[in-house]
mmCIF file of the C-alpha atoms, coordinates in Angstrom:
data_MODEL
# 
_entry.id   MODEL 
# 
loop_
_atom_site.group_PDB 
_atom_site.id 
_atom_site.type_symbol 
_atom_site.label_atom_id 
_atom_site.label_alt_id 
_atom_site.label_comp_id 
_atom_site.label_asym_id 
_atom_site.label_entity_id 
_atom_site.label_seq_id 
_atom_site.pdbx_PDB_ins_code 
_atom_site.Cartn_x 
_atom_site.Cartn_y 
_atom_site.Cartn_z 
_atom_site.occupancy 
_atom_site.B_iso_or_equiv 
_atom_site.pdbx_formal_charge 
_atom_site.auth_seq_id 
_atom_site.auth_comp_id 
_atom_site.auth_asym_id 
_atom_site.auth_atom_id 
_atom_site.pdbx_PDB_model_num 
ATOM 1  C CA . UNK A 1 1  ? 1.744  -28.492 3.544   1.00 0.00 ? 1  UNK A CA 1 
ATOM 2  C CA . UNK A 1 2  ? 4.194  -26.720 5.303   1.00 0.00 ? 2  UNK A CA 1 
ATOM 3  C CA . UNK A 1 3  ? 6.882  -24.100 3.496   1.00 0.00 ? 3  UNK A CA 1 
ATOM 4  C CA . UNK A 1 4  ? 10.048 -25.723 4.002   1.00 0.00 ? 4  UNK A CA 1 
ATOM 5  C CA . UNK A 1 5  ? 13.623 -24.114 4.551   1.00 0.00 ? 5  UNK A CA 1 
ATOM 6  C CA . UNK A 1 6  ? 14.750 -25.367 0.973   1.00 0.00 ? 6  UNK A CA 1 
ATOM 7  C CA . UNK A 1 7  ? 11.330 -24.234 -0.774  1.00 0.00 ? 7  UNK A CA 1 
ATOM 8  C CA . UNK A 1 8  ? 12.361 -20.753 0.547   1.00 0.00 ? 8  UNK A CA 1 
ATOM 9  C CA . UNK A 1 9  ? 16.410 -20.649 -0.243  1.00 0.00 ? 9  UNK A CA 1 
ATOM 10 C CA . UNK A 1 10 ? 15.061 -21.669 -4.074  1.00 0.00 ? 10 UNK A CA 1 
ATOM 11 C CA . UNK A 1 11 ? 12.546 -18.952 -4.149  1.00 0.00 ? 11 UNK A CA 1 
ATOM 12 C CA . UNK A 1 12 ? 14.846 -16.261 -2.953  1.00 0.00 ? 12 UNK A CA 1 
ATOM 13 C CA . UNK A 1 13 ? 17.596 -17.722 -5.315  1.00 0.00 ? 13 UNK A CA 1 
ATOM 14 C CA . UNK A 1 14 ? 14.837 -17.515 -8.234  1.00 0.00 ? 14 UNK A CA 1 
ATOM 15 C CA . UNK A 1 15 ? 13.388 -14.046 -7.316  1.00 0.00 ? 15 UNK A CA 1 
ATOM 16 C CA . UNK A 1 16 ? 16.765 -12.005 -6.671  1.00 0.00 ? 16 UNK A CA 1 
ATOM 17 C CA . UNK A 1 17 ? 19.904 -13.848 -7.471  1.00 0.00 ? 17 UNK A CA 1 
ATOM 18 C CA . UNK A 1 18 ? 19.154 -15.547 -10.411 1.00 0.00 ? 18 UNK A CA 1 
ATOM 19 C CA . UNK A 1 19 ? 18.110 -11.926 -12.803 1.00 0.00 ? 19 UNK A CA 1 
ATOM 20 C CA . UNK A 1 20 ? 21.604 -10.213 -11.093 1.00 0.00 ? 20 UNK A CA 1 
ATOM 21 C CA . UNK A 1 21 ? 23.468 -13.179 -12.061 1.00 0.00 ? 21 UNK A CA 1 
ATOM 22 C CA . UNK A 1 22 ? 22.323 -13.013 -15.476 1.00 0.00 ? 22 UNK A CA 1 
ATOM 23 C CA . UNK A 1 23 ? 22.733 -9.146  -16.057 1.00 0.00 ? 23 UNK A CA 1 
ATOM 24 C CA . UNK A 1 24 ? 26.197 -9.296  -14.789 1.00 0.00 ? 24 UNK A CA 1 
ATOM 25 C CA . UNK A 1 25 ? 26.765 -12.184 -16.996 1.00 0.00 ? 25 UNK A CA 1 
ATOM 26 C CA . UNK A 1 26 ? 25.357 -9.973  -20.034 1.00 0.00 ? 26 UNK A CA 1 
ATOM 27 C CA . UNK A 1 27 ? 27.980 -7.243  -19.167 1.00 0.00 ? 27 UNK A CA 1 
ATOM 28 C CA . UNK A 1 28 ? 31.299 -9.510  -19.015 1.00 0.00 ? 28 UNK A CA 1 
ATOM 29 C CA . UNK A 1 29 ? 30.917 -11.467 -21.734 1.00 0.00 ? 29 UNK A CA 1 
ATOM 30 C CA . UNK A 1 30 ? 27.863 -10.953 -24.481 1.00 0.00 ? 30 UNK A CA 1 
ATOM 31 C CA . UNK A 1 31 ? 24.985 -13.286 -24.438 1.00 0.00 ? 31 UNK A CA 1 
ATOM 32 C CA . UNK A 1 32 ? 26.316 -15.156 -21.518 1.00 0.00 ? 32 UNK A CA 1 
ATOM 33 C CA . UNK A 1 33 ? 23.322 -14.523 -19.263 1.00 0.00 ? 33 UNK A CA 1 
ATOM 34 C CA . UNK A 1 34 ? 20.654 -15.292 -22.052 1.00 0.00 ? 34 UNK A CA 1 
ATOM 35 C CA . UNK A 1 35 ? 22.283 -18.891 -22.755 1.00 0.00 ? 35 UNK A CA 1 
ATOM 36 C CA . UNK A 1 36 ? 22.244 -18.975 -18.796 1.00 0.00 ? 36 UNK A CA 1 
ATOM 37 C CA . UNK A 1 37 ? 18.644 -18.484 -18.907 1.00 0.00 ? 37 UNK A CA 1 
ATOM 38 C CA . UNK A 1 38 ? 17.802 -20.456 -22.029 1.00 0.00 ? 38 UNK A CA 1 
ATOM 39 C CA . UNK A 1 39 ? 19.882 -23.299 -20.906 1.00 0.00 ? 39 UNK A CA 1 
ATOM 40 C CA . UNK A 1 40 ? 17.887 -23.212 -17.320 1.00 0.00 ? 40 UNK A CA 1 
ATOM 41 C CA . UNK A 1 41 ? 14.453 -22.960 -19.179 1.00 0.00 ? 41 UNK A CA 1 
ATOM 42 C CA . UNK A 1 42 ? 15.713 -26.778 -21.373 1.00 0.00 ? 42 UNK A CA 1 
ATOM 43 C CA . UNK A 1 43 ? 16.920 -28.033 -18.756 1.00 0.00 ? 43 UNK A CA 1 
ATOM 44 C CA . UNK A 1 44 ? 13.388 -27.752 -16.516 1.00 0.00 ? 44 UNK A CA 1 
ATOM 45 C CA . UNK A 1 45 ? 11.309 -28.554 -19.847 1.00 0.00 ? 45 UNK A CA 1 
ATOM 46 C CA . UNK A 1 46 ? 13.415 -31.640 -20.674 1.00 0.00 ? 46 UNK A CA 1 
ATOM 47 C CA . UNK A 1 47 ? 13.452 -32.530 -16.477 1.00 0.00 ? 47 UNK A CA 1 
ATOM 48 C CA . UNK A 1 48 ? 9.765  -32.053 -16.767 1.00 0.00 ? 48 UNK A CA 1 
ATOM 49 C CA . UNK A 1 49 ? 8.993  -34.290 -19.929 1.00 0.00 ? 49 UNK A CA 1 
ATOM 50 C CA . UNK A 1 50 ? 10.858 -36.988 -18.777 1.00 0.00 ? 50 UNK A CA 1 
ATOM 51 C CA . UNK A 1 51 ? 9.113  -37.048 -15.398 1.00 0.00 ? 51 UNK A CA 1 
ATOM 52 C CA . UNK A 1 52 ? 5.946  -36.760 -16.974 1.00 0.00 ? 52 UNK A CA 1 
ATOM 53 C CA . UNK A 1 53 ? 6.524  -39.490 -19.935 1.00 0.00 ? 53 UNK A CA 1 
ATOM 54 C CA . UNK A 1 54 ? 9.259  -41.779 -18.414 1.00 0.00 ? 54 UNK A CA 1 
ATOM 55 C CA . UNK A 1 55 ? 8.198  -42.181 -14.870 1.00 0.00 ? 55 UNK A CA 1 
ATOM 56 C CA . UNK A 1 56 ? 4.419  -42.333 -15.570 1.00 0.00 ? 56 UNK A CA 1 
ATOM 57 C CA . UNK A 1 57 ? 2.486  -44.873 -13.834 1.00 0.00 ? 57 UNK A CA 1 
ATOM 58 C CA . UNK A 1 58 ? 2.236  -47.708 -16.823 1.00 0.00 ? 58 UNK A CA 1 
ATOM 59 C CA . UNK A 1 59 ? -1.178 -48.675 -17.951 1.00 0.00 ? 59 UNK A CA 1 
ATOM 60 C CA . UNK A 1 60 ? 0.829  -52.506 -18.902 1.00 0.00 ? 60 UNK A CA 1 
ATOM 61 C CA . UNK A 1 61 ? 0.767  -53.533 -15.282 1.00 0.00 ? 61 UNK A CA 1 
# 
């Protein structure tokens, strides 16, 4: 499977924008940049539950 344009924009975004963006957060207002983070890490748990549990192939039929 070939690495796609997008797959590499995310990565980058992931490996060097997003920890910046949540230490500068930290330093304007306090706690900003953790409930950036925290609210990122629900977000992908809930997005990955509900893929998992509500779009599962059903065993009815």
């Amino acid at each position: 499977m070939a690495l796609t344009w997008g797959a590499v924009f995310v990565g980058f975004f992931i490996v060097f924008v997003f920890p910046v963006l949540i230490i500068l957060l930290n330093r304007w207002r306090a706690n900003a940049g953790w409930w950036l983070l925290g609210g990122t890490i629900a977000f992908l748990a809930v997005g990955n539950l509900l893929e998992k549990f509500w779009f599962a192939p059903s065993s009815l039929g």
